[in-house]
Amino acid sequence: MAEVGRTGTGSTHVNTVVLHRVKVLFQRFPGTLGTDADRGISGVAYTFKVNGSVASTGTTAADGSATLDVPAGSNAVLEIFGTEYRIRLTSTLEAETTVHGQQRRLQLLGYELGDVDGDAQAKTENAALNFQGDNAPIEPTGAIDATTQAKLKTQFGE
Amino acid sequence: MSSTHRVAQGECLSSISSKYGFADYKTIYNHADNAEFKKKRPNPNVIYPGDVLVIPDKDEKTLDAPTGDMSRFKVKVPATKLRIVLKDHEGTAYGGKKYKITVDGKTVEGTTGDDGLVEQPIPPEATSGELVLFLSDEEGVEGHVFPLGLGALDPPEAITGAQARLLNLGYDCEGISGTLDDATKEALRAFQSKNALTVNGTLDQPTIDKLRKVHEE
């Protein structure tokens, strides 16, 4: 629901509505060697729905990406691979130096860790181990040190 | 005798004027007894439930209408409009895009102006509607659907008003709860950071002013 003000004659007030552009990448084995173009699952048809209405359709690009224009607070769903992915805009991606930022990146790169809760427990350590194992020559310790943080940032793209 | 009116959710000056039989909302808004109100609410169409307005007496006019003749009286009624500017993530207007607006069961189609503006006259009493924006003309595309709460926008100093603006501007505060919850604080932080304000997650005066400016000007 977009709440808007009415405008009377002579008034120039407007209501501004912004759609954010989100790039969702579908990739095989995100940790392996190569570039996005080598890993992307391309040419897969998708349907993007906003509040139940088809907002756009397309096929994934060479890097496996679908580019979507998402309004905040709406029910946005990406239908692909017979799966419905609910897209929600989060305000910010925290820095890779914070546990929140590390967990979010690991999760979105496909490493299972449960909830992004800022608490680096066994599950997060396990995800970090897998990530490090996929990114040799980083030593798999499960501890997210500066080298791992930098790698998380480059692999995730930001 | 003048009377007073307590504003309810969804009302604006245009709808209140229409209710009391005034053709132009300015008759009420510019009335001397409402000077204080006018100062508090610089946008006559963004007022807050609970606000109290003085409803002035109506002018009486005597018109001669000969019997047996059909007499026509024309009253000039200023229109109430819906004005929405549509922008992308970089703040670039969606110009020349097809749209469809449905209010009170009536659908109007149009194309956004170069400035991304959608402008349509609406009945002042209408409280809900739907805007559909077409960003792509591929087959099977039904458009981005925005359910509209007409006149529902509260002033930005109210948490509900701030949340509505954050949502419209693409900062997801997870709905209009009216409380400064974690999602709202996070959305405020993002808005503040984007607009070079002090990032504190609170609804301070610079943030209120900026929300109004970015959303309404």
mmCIF file of C-alpha atoms in Angstrom:
data_model
loop_
_atom_site.group_PDB
_atom_site.id
_atom_site.type_symbol
_atom_site.label_atom_id
_atom_site.label_comp_id
_atom_site.label_asym_id
_atom_site.label_seq_id
_atom_site.Cartn_x
_atom_site.Cartn_y
_atom_site.Cartn_z
ATOM 1 C CA MET A 1 0.000 0.000 0.000
ATOM 2 C CA ALA A 2 1.413 3.360 -1.016
ATOM 3 C CA GLU A 3 -0.080 6.054 1.198
ATOM 4 C CA VAL A 4 -0.288 9.285 -0.755
ATOM 5 C CA GLY A 5 -1.523 12.807 -0.190
ATOM 6 C CA ARG A 6 -4.074 14.440 -2.461
ATOM 7 C CA THR A 7 -3.153 17.695 -4.157
ATOM 8 C CA GLY A 8 -5.472 20.679 -4.463
ATOM 9 C CA THR A 9 -5.523 23.142 -7.341
ATOM 10 C CA GLY A 10 -2.545 25.459 -7.335
ATOM 11 C CA SER A 11 -0.432 23.180 -5.178
ATOM 12 C CA THR A 12 2.686 21.569 -6.601
ATOM 13 C CA HIS A 13 3.108 18.865 -3.961
ATOM 14 C CA VAL A 14 3.838 15.416 -5.295
ATOM 15 C CA ASN A 15 4.260 11.952 -3.847
ATOM 16 C CA THR A 16 7.498 10.296 -4.840
ATOM 17 C CA VAL A 17 7.545 6.552 -5.341
ATOM 18 C CA VAL A 18 10.901 4.844 -5.940
ATOM 19 C CA LEU A 19 11.588 1.358 -7.230
ATOM 20 C CA HIS A 20 14.908 -0.210 -6.361
ATOM 21 C CA ARG A 21 16.849 -2.273 -8.871
ATOM 22 C CA VAL A 22 17.974 -5.615 -7.551
ATOM 23 C CA LYS A 23 20.229 -8.065 -9.365
ATOM 24 C CA VAL A 24 19.701 -11.644 -8.272
ATOM 25 C CA LEU A 25 22.364 -14.113 -9.409
ATOM 26 C CA PHE A 26 21.822 -17.832 -9.770
ATOM 27 C CA GLN A 27 25.163 -19.628 -9.967
ATOM 28 C CA ARG A 28 26.600 -23.110 -9.755
ATOM 29 C CA PHE A 29 29.130 -23.730 -7.027
ATOM 30 C CA PRO A 30 29.713 -20.070 -6.185
ATOM 31 C CA GLY A 31 33.014 -20.855 -4.488
ATOM 32 C CA THR A 32 34.763 -22.427 -7.475
ATOM 33 C CA LEU A 33 37.285 -20.879 -9.810
ATOM 34 C CA GLY A 34 36.321 -18.775 -12.762
ATOM 35 C CA THR A 35 34.292 -15.659 -13.297
ATOM 36 C CA ASP A 36 30.579 -14.950 -12.880
ATOM 37 C CA ALA A 37 30.113 -15.713 -16.594
ATOM 38 C CA ASP A 38 31.505 -19.256 -16.144
ATOM 39 C CA ARG A 39 29.320 -20.036 -13.155
ATOM 40 C CA GLY A 40 26.074 -18.389 -14.165
ATOM 41 C CA ILE A 41 22.992 -20.486 -14.814
ATOM 42 C CA SER A 42 21.935 -18.642 -17.935
ATOM 43 C CA GLY A 43 18.917 -18.762 -20.211
ATOM 44 C CA VAL A 44 16.432 -19.775 -17.531
ATOM 45 C CA ALA A 45 12.999 -18.186 -17.917
ATOM 46 C CA TYR A 46 11.678 -16.278 -14.920
ATOM 47 C CA THR A 47 8.560 -14.353 -13.946
ATOM 48 C CA PHE A 48 8.668 -11.504 -11.448
ATOM 49 C CA LYS A 49 5.431 -10.708 -9.657
ATOM 50 C CA VAL A 50 4.604 -7.671 -7.527
ATOM 51 C CA ASN A 51 1.436 -7.917 -5.447
ATOM 52 C CA GLY A 52 0.312 -10.887 -7.544
ATOM 53 C CA SER A 53 0.666 -9.124 -10.892
ATOM 54 C CA VAL A 54 3.340 -10.020 -13.450
ATOM 55 C CA ALA A 55 5.680 -7.014 -13.329
ATOM 56 C CA SER A 56 8.323 -8.384 -15.686
ATOM 57 C CA THR A 57 9.472 -11.550 -17.398
ATOM 58 C CA GLY A 58 12.783 -12.603 -18.883
ATOM 59 C CA THR A 59 15.563 -15.141 -18.967
ATOM 60 C CA THR A 60 18.687 -15.108 -16.835
ATOM 61 C CA ALA A 61 21.783 -13.451 -18.343
ATOM 62 C CA ALA A 62 25.203 -15.065 -18.908
ATOM 63 C CA ASP A 63 26.161 -14.511 -15.265
ATOM 64 C CA GLY A 64 22.878 -16.144 -14.162
ATOM 65 C CA SER A 65 21.346 -12.848 -13.161
ATOM 66 C CA ALA A 66 17.806 -11.543 -13.197
ATOM 67 C CA THR A 67 17.427 -7.775 -12.850
ATOM 68 C CA LEU A 68 14.293 -6.725 -10.968
ATOM 69 C CA ASP A 69 12.708 -3.384 -10.096
ATOM 70 C CA VAL A 70 11.300 -3.791 -6.608
ATOM 71 C CA PRO A 71 9.045 -1.365 -4.708
ATOM 72 C CA ALA A 72 9.517 -1.416 -0.926
ATOM 73 C CA GLY A 73 6.891 -3.027 1.247
ATOM 74 C CA SER A 74 5.241 -4.925 -1.570
ATOM 75 C CA ASN A 75 4.821 -8.638 -2.005
ATOM 76 C CA ALA A 76 7.568 -9.258 -4.574
ATOM 77 C CA VAL A 77 8.120 -12.811 -5.768
ATOM 78 C CA LEU A 78 10.583 -14.189 -8.315
ATOM 79 C CA GLU A 79 9.403 -17.415 -9.912
ATOM 80 C CA ILE A 80 12.261 -19.470 -11.335
ATOM 81 C CA PHE A 81 13.292 -23.165 -11.291
ATOM 82 C CA GLY A 82 9.759 -23.969 -10.150
ATOM 83 C CA THR A 83 10.525 -22.140 -6.921
ATOM 84 C CA GLU A 84 9.104 -18.900 -5.542
ATOM 85 C CA TYR A 85 11.750 -16.594 -4.090
ATOM 86 C CA ARG A 86 10.324 -13.778 -2.029
ATOM 87 C CA ILE A 87 12.355 -10.591 -2.600
ATOM 88 C CA ARG A 88 12.543 -8.141 0.267
ATOM 89 C CA LEU A 89 14.616 -4.981 0.182
ATOM 90 C CA THR A 90 16.900 -4.747 3.163
ATOM 91 C CA SER A 91 18.016 -1.294 4.077
ATOM 92 C CA THR A 92 21.716 -1.914 4.222
ATOM 93 C CA LEU A 93 24.295 -4.609 3.854
ATOM 94 C CA GLU A 94 26.548 -4.260 6.854
ATOM 95 C CA ALA A 95 30.316 -4.163 6.419
ATOM 96 C CA GLU A 96 32.223 -7.434 5.926
ATOM 97 C CA THR A 97 34.015 -6.746 9.226
ATOM 98 C CA THR A 98 30.802 -7.295 11.220
ATOM 99 C CA VAL A 99 29.359 -10.721 12.022
ATOM 100 C CA HIS A 100 26.021 -9.610 10.474
ATOM 101 C CA GLY A 101 27.785 -8.651 7.255
ATOM 102 C CA GLN A 102 29.771 -11.908 7.154
ATOM 103 C CA GLN A 103 26.708 -14.067 7.811
ATOM 104 C CA ARG A 104 24.616 -12.265 5.187
ATOM 105 C CA ARG A 105 27.306 -12.716 2.524
ATOM 106 C CA LEU A 106 27.868 -16.383 3.381
ATOM 107 C CA GLN A 107 24.129 -17.032 3.323
ATOM 108 C CA LEU A 108 23.588 -15.324 -0.023
ATOM 109 C CA LEU A 109 26.587 -17.149 -1.507
ATOM 110 C CA GLY A 110 24.784 -20.363 -0.697
ATOM 111 C CA TYR A 111 26.426 -21.473 2.552
ATOM 112 C CA GLU A 112 23.837 -22.745 5.001
ATOM 113 C CA LEU A 113 24.041 -21.113 8.426
ATOM 114 C CA GLY A 114 20.492 -20.604 9.681
ATOM 115 C CA ASP A 115 19.536 -17.092 10.751
ATOM 116 C CA VAL A 116 21.624 -13.975 10.241
ATOM 117 C CA ASP A 117 21.706 -13.031 13.911
ATOM 118 C CA GLY A 118 25.152 -11.537 14.553
ATOM 119 C CA ASP A 119 26.043 -14.539 16.685
ATOM 120 C CA ALA A 120 29.026 -16.457 15.260
ATOM 121 C CA GLN A 121 28.180 -19.929 16.597
ATOM 122 C CA ALA A 122 28.945 -23.420 15.269
ATOM 123 C CA LYS A 123 26.742 -23.057 12.168
ATOM 124 C CA THR A 124 28.483 -19.867 11.085
ATOM 125 C CA GLU A 125 31.875 -21.462 11.717
ATOM 126 C CA ASN A 126 30.863 -24.424 9.597
ATOM 127 C CA ALA A 127 29.717 -22.159 6.771
ATOM 128 C CA ALA A 128 32.998 -20.247 7.035
ATOM 129 C CA LEU A 129 34.942 -23.545 6.880
ATOM 130 C CA ASN A 130 33.140 -24.519 3.681
ATOM 131 C CA PHE A 131 33.707 -21.088 2.194
ATOM 132 C CA GLN A 132 37.405 -21.208 3.037
ATOM 133 C CA GLY A 133 37.662 -24.746 1.624
ATOM 134 C CA ASP A 134 36.160 -23.488 -1.648
ATOM 135 C CA ASN A 135 38.573 -20.564 -1.731
ATOM 136 C CA ALA A 136 42.038 -22.100 -1.516
ATOM 137 C CA PRO A 137 44.689 -21.167 -0.577
ATOM 138 C CA ILE A 138 42.788 -19.662 2.399
ATOM 139 C CA GLU A 139 43.405 -21.968 5.322
ATOM 140 C CA PRO A 140 40.140 -23.558 6.501
ATOM 141 C CA THR A 141 39.996 -22.511 10.152
ATOM 142 C CA GLY A 142 36.326 -21.518 10.509
ATOM 143 C CA ALA A 143 37.478 -18.194 11.916
ATOM 144 C CA ILE A 144 36.686 -15.245 9.656
ATOM 145 C CA ASP A 145 39.987 -13.367 9.616
ATOM 146 C CA ALA A 146 40.915 -10.338 7.493
ATOM 147 C CA THR A 147 41.877 -12.487 4.459
ATOM 148 C CA THR A 148 38.557 -14.344 4.601
ATOM 149 C CA GLN A 149 36.674 -11.066 5.025
ATOM 150 C CA ALA A 150 38.339 -9.633 1.928
ATOM 151 C CA LYS A 151 37.542 -12.799 -0.045
ATOM 152 C CA LEU A 152 33.907 -12.682 1.120
ATOM 153 C CA LYS A 153 33.696 -9.150 -0.168
ATOM 154 C CA THR A 154 35.162 -9.929 -3.602
ATOM 155 C CA GLN A 155 33.185 -13.159 -4.043
ATOM 156 C CA PHE A 156 29.918 -11.478 -3.050
ATOM 157 C CA GLY A 157 30.613 -8.453 -5.204
ATOM 158 C CA GLU A 158 30.357 -5.809 -2.477
ATOM 159 C CA MET B 1 -22.054 30.410 13.517
ATOM 160 C CA SER B 2 -18.793 28.778 12.588
ATOM 161 C CA SER B 3 -18.162 25.254 13.778
ATOM 162 C CA THR B 4 -15.135 23.042 14.201
ATOM 163 C CA HIS B 5 -14.126 19.806 12.542
ATOM 164 C CA ARG B 6 -11.873 17.129 13.962
ATOM 165 C CA VAL B 7 -9.832 15.457 11.224
ATOM 166 C CA ALA B 8 -10.277 11.709 10.750
ATOM 167 C CA GLN B 9 -7.857 9.306 9.026
ATOM 168 C CA GLY B 10 -7.987 9.618 5.256
ATOM 169 C CA GLU B 11 -9.311 13.164 5.212
ATOM 170 C CA CYS B 12 -7.622 16.136 3.616
ATOM 171 C CA LEU B 13 -8.629 19.758 3.147
ATOM 172 C CA SER B 14 -10.197 18.997 -0.205
ATOM 173 C CA SER B 15 -12.401 16.213 1.146
ATOM 174 C CA ILE B 16 -13.399 18.235 4.223
ATOM 175 C CA SER B 17 -14.254 21.276 2.104
ATOM 176 C CA SER B 18 -16.369 19.124 -0.140
ATOM 177 C CA LYS B 19 -18.143 17.639 2.900
ATOM 178 C CA TYR B 20 -19.088 21.080 4.277
ATOM 179 C CA GLY B 21 -20.146 22.354 0.896
ATOM 180 C CA PHE B 22 -17.214 24.596 0.097
ATOM 181 C CA ALA B 23 -16.119 24.543 -3.498
ATOM 182 C CA ASP B 24 -12.541 25.567 -2.715
ATOM 183 C CA TYR B 25 -10.465 24.186 0.152
ATOM 184 C CA LYS B 26 -8.708 27.567 0.441
ATOM 185 C CA THR B 27 -11.880 29.053 1.961
ATOM 186 C CA ILE B 28 -11.214 26.939 5.037
ATOM 187 C CA TYR B 29 -7.426 26.762 4.878
ATOM 188 C CA ASN B 30 -6.887 30.509 4.495
ATOM 189 C CA HIS B 31 -9.537 31.481 7.064
ATOM 190 C CA ALA B 32 -8.096 33.711 9.803
ATOM 191 C CA ASP B 33 -9.242 31.311 12.537
ATOM 192 C CA ASN B 34 -7.107 28.570 10.983
ATOM 193 C CA ALA B 35 -3.903 30.624 10.798
ATOM 194 C CA GLU B 36 -2.277 28.574 13.553
ATOM 195 C CA PHE B 37 -3.268 25.341 11.822
ATOM 196 C CA LYS B 38 -1.901 26.572 8.512
ATOM 197 C CA LYS B 39 1.443 27.233 10.120
ATOM 198 C CA LYS B 40 1.517 23.738 11.618
ATOM 199 C CA ARG B 41 0.485 21.979 8.411
ATOM 200 C CA PRO B 42 2.225 23.624 5.449
ATOM 201 C CA ASN B 43 0.755 21.070 3.050
ATOM 202 C CA PRO B 44 -3.053 21.381 3.149
ATOM 203 C CA ASN B 45 -3.474 17.862 1.909
ATOM 204 C CA VAL B 46 -1.268 16.234 4.480
ATOM 205 C CA ILE B 47 -3.046 16.767 7.756
ATOM 206 C CA TYR B 48 -3.261 14.567 10.803
ATOM 207 C CA PRO B 49 -6.163 12.723 12.445
ATOM 208 C CA GLY B 50 -7.120 14.746 15.521
ATOM 209 C CA ASP B 51 -6.245 18.117 13.991
ATOM 210 C CA VAL B 52 -9.046 20.614 14.626
ATOM 211 C CA LEU B 53 -10.191 23.027 11.942
ATOM 212 C CA VAL B 54 -12.560 25.941 12.134
ATOM 213 C CA ILE B 55 -15.295 25.655 9.531
ATOM 214 C CA PRO B 56 -16.345 29.179 8.596
ATOM 215 C CA ASP B 57 -19.907 30.239 7.902
ATOM 216 C CA LYS B 58 -21.009 30.012 4.356
ATOM 217 C CA ASP B 59 -21.602 33.149 2.360
ATOM 218 C CA GLU B 60 -25.159 33.550 1.309
ATOM 219 C CA LYS B 61 -25.930 34.637 -2.176
ATOM 220 C CA THR B 62 -29.324 35.568 -3.486
ATOM 221 C CA LEU B 63 -30.010 34.611 -7.039
ATOM 222 C CA ASP B 64 -33.065 35.613 -8.966
ATOM 223 C CA ALA B 65 -34.626 32.630 -10.644
ATOM 224 C CA PRO B 66 -37.735 33.411 -12.657
ATOM 225 C CA THR B 67 -40.471 30.834 -12.247
ATOM 226 C CA GLY B 68 -41.138 28.607 -15.197
ATOM 227 C CA ASP B 69 -37.692 29.175 -16.590
ATOM 228 C CA MET B 70 -34.875 26.732 -16.404
ATOM 229 C CA SER B 71 -32.102 28.465 -14.445
ATOM 230 C CA ARG B 72 -28.553 27.264 -14.607
ATOM 231 C CA PHE B 73 -25.960 28.050 -11.995
ATOM 232 C CA LYS B 74 -22.363 27.207 -12.555
ATOM 233 C CA VAL B 75 -20.050 26.802 -9.597
ATOM 234 C CA LYS B 76 -16.334 26.732 -10.113
ATOM 235 C CA VAL B 77 -14.955 23.784 -8.177
ATOM 236 C CA PRO B 78 -11.169 23.444 -8.027
ATOM 237 C CA ALA B 79 -10.111 19.911 -8.836
ATOM 238 C CA THR B 80 -8.449 17.518 -6.449
ATOM 239 C CA LYS B 81 -5.585 15.718 -8.065
ATOM 240 C CA LEU B 82 -3.377 12.772 -7.516
ATOM 241 C CA ARG B 83 0.252 13.570 -8.292
ATOM 242 C CA ILE B 84 2.820 10.792 -8.109
ATOM 243 C CA VAL B 85 6.391 10.968 -9.373
ATOM 244 C CA LEU B 86 7.880 7.592 -10.252
ATOM 245 C CA LYS B 87 11.633 7.162 -10.034
ATOM 246 C CA ASP B 88 14.162 4.364 -10.326
ATOM 247 C CA HIS B 89 16.876 3.391 -7.845
ATOM 248 C CA GLU B 90 19.207 6.095 -9.118
ATOM 249 C CA GLY B 91 16.604 8.814 -8.757
ATOM 250 C CA THR B 92 16.030 8.979 -12.506
ATOM 251 C CA ALA B 93 12.412 9.577 -13.438
ATOM 252 C CA TYR B 94 10.489 6.861 -15.239
ATOM 253 C CA GLY B 95 9.517 9.071 -18.183
ATOM 254 C CA GLY B 96 7.258 7.980 -21.032
ATOM 255 C CA LYS B 97 6.037 4.831 -19.300
ATOM 256 C CA LYS B 98 2.478 3.617 -19.652
ATOM 257 C CA TYR B 99 0.312 3.593 -16.545
ATOM 258 C CA LYS B 100 -3.228 2.865 -15.492
ATOM 259 C CA ILE B 101 -5.045 4.399 -12.531
ATOM 260 C CA THR B 102 -8.260 3.046 -11.103
ATOM 261 C CA VAL B 103 -10.212 5.166 -8.598
ATOM 262 C CA ASP B 104 -13.845 4.517 -7.678
ATOM 263 C CA GLY B 105 -14.102 1.795 -10.319
ATOM 264 C CA LYS B 106 -13.078 4.188 -13.081
ATOM 265 C CA THR B 107 -9.867 3.419 -14.948
ATOM 266 C CA VAL B 108 -7.784 6.012 -16.756
ATOM 267 C CA GLU B 109 -4.748 5.165 -18.868
ATOM 268 C CA GLY B 110 -1.865 7.492 -19.594
ATOM 269 C CA THR B 111 1.843 7.924 -20.097
ATOM 270 C CA THR B 112 4.168 9.415 -17.488
ATOM 271 C CA GLY B 113 5.683 12.810 -18.284
ATOM 272 C CA ASP B 114 9.423 13.230 -18.842
ATOM 273 C CA ASP B 115 9.659 14.051 -15.144
ATOM 274 C CA GLY B 116 8.000 10.714 -14.254
ATOM 275 C CA LEU B 117 4.817 12.465 -13.196
ATOM 276 C CA VAL B 118 1.459 10.776 -13.048
ATOM 277 C CA GLU B 119 -1.282 13.369 -12.669
ATOM 278 C CA GLN B 120 -4.964 12.592 -12.623
ATOM 279 C CA PRO B 121 -7.970 14.407 -11.212
ATOM 280 C CA ILE B 122 -9.675 12.372 -8.496
ATOM 281 C CA PRO B 123 -12.892 12.846 -6.534
ATOM 282 C CA PRO B 124 -11.950 14.474 -3.199
ATOM 283 C CA GLU B 125 -13.825 11.790 -1.248
ATOM 284 C CA ALA B 126 -12.061 8.807 -2.839
ATOM 285 C CA THR B 127 -9.882 6.989 -0.301
ATOM 286 C CA SER B 128 -8.499 4.082 -2.263
ATOM 287 C CA GLY B 129 -7.297 3.288 -5.722
ATOM 288 C CA GLU B 130 -4.714 1.426 -7.707
ATOM 289 C CA LEU B 131 -1.824 2.493 -9.877
ATOM 290 C CA VAL B 132 -0.312 0.094 -12.394
ATOM 291 C CA LEU B 133 3.021 1.016 -13.961
ATOM 292 C CA PHE B 134 4.324 -0.723 -17.080
ATOM 293 C CA LEU B 135 8.121 -0.762 -17.186
ATOM 294 C CA SER B 136 8.307 -3.476 -19.810
ATOM 295 C CA ASP B 137 6.109 -4.136 -22.814
ATOM 296 C CA GLU B 138 6.914 -7.835 -23.035
ATOM 297 C CA GLU B 139 4.071 -10.201 -23.582
ATOM 298 C CA GLY B 140 2.290 -11.327 -20.460
ATOM 299 C CA VAL B 141 3.443 -8.375 -18.378
ATOM 300 C CA GLU B 142 0.615 -7.041 -16.202
ATOM 301 C CA GLY B 143 2.626 -4.203 -14.665
ATOM 302 C CA HIS B 144 3.866 -3.120 -11.240
ATOM 303 C CA VAL B 145 0.754 -2.767 -9.103
ATOM 304 C CA PHE B 146 0.588 -0.155 -6.340
ATOM 305 C CA PRO B 147 -2.513 -0.147 -4.151
ATOM 306 C CA LEU B 148 -3.043 3.500 -3.150
ATOM 307 C CA GLY B 149 -4.266 4.935 0.135
ATOM 308 C CA LEU B 150 -5.564 8.329 -1.037
ATOM 309 C CA GLY B 151 -5.299 11.056 1.574
ATOM 310 C CA ALA B 152 -3.895 8.514 4.019
ATOM 311 C CA LEU B 153 -0.486 10.175 4.206
ATOM 312 C CA ASP B 154 0.193 11.627 7.662
ATOM 313 C CA PRO B 155 2.643 14.501 8.268
ATOM 314 C CA PRO B 156 6.291 13.331 8.436
ATOM 315 C CA GLU B 157 6.673 14.255 12.119
ATOM 316 C CA ALA B 158 4.232 11.433 12.915
ATOM 317 C CA ILE B 159 5.877 8.002 12.885
ATOM 318 C CA THR B 160 3.128 6.708 10.576
ATOM 319 C CA GLY B 161 3.847 9.589 8.168
ATOM 320 C CA ALA B 162 7.592 8.943 8.265
ATOM 321 C CA GLN B 163 7.042 5.214 7.658
ATOM 322 C CA ALA B 164 4.727 5.844 4.697
ATOM 323 C CA ARG B 165 7.342 8.131 3.132
ATOM 324 C CA LEU B 166 10.179 5.673 3.779
ATOM 325 C CA LEU B 167 8.189 2.915 2.081
ATOM 326 C CA ASN B 168 7.304 5.074 -0.922
ATOM 327 C CA LEU B 169 10.974 6.031 -1.241
ATOM 328 C CA GLY B 170 12.059 2.398 -1.198
ATOM 329 C CA TYR B 171 13.234 1.990 2.392
ATOM 330 C CA ASP B 172 11.470 -1.082 3.717
ATOM 331 C CA CYS B 173 10.397 -0.393 7.312
ATOM 332 C CA GLU B 174 8.113 -3.458 7.217
ATOM 333 C CA GLY B 175 4.794 -1.665 7.117
ATOM 334 C CA ILE B 176 3.182 1.310 8.829
ATOM 335 C CA SER B 177 3.119 0.236 12.463
ATOM 336 C CA GLY B 178 3.187 3.669 14.086
ATOM 337 C CA THR B 179 5.983 2.571 16.419
ATOM 338 C CA LEU B 180 9.692 3.251 16.062
ATOM 339 C CA ASP B 181 10.609 -0.441 15.825
ATOM 340 C CA ASP B 182 13.933 -1.959 14.716
ATOM 341 C CA ALA B 183 12.947 -2.146 11.029
ATOM 342 C CA THR B 184 11.954 1.540 11.076
ATOM 343 C CA LYS B 185 15.184 2.571 12.813
ATOM 344 C CA GLU B 186 17.143 0.609 10.204
ATOM 345 C CA ALA B 187 15.189 2.250 7.353
ATOM 346 C CA LEU B 188 15.763 5.684 8.921
ATOM 347 C CA ARG B 189 19.495 4.958 9.170
ATOM 348 C CA ALA B 190 19.604 4.013 5.493
ATOM 349 C CA PHE B 191 17.646 7.154 4.523
ATOM 350 C CA GLN B 192 19.893 9.345 6.674
ATOM 351 C CA SER B 193 23.045 7.803 5.269
ATOM 352 C CA LYS B 194 21.823 8.245 1.674
ATOM 353 C CA ASN B 195 20.927 11.897 2.324
ATOM 354 C CA ALA B 196 24.092 12.924 4.182
ATOM 355 C CA LEU B 197 22.287 13.430 7.497
ATOM 356 C CA THR B 198 23.498 12.378 10.941
ATOM 357 C CA VAL B 199 22.911 8.621 11.023
ATOM 358 C CA ASN B 200 21.162 7.953 14.331
ATOM 359 C CA GLY B 201 17.996 6.011 13.434
ATOM 360 C CA THR B 202 15.765 8.597 15.096
ATOM 361 C CA LEU B 203 13.095 10.876 13.654
ATOM 362 C CA ASP B 204 14.874 14.160 14.371
ATOM 363 C CA GLN B 205 13.994 17.514 12.798
ATOM 364 C CA PRO B 206 16.545 17.399 9.929
ATOM 365 C CA THR B 207 15.258 13.924 9.024
ATOM 366 C CA ILE B 208 11.603 15.070 9.145
ATOM 367 C CA ASP B 209 12.398 18.047 6.906
ATOM 368 C CA LYS B 210 14.389 15.906 4.474
ATOM 369 C CA LEU B 211 11.653 13.257 4.290
ATOM 370 C CA ARG B 212 9.123 15.950 3.386
ATOM 371 C CA LYS B 213 11.474 17.504 0.839
ATOM 372 C CA VAL B 214 12.489 14.280 -0.907
ATOM 373 C CA HIS B 215 8.965 12.886 -0.953
ATOM 374 C CA GLU B 216 6.861 15.966 -1.689
ATOM 375 C CA GLU B 217 8.954 18.443 -3.648
#
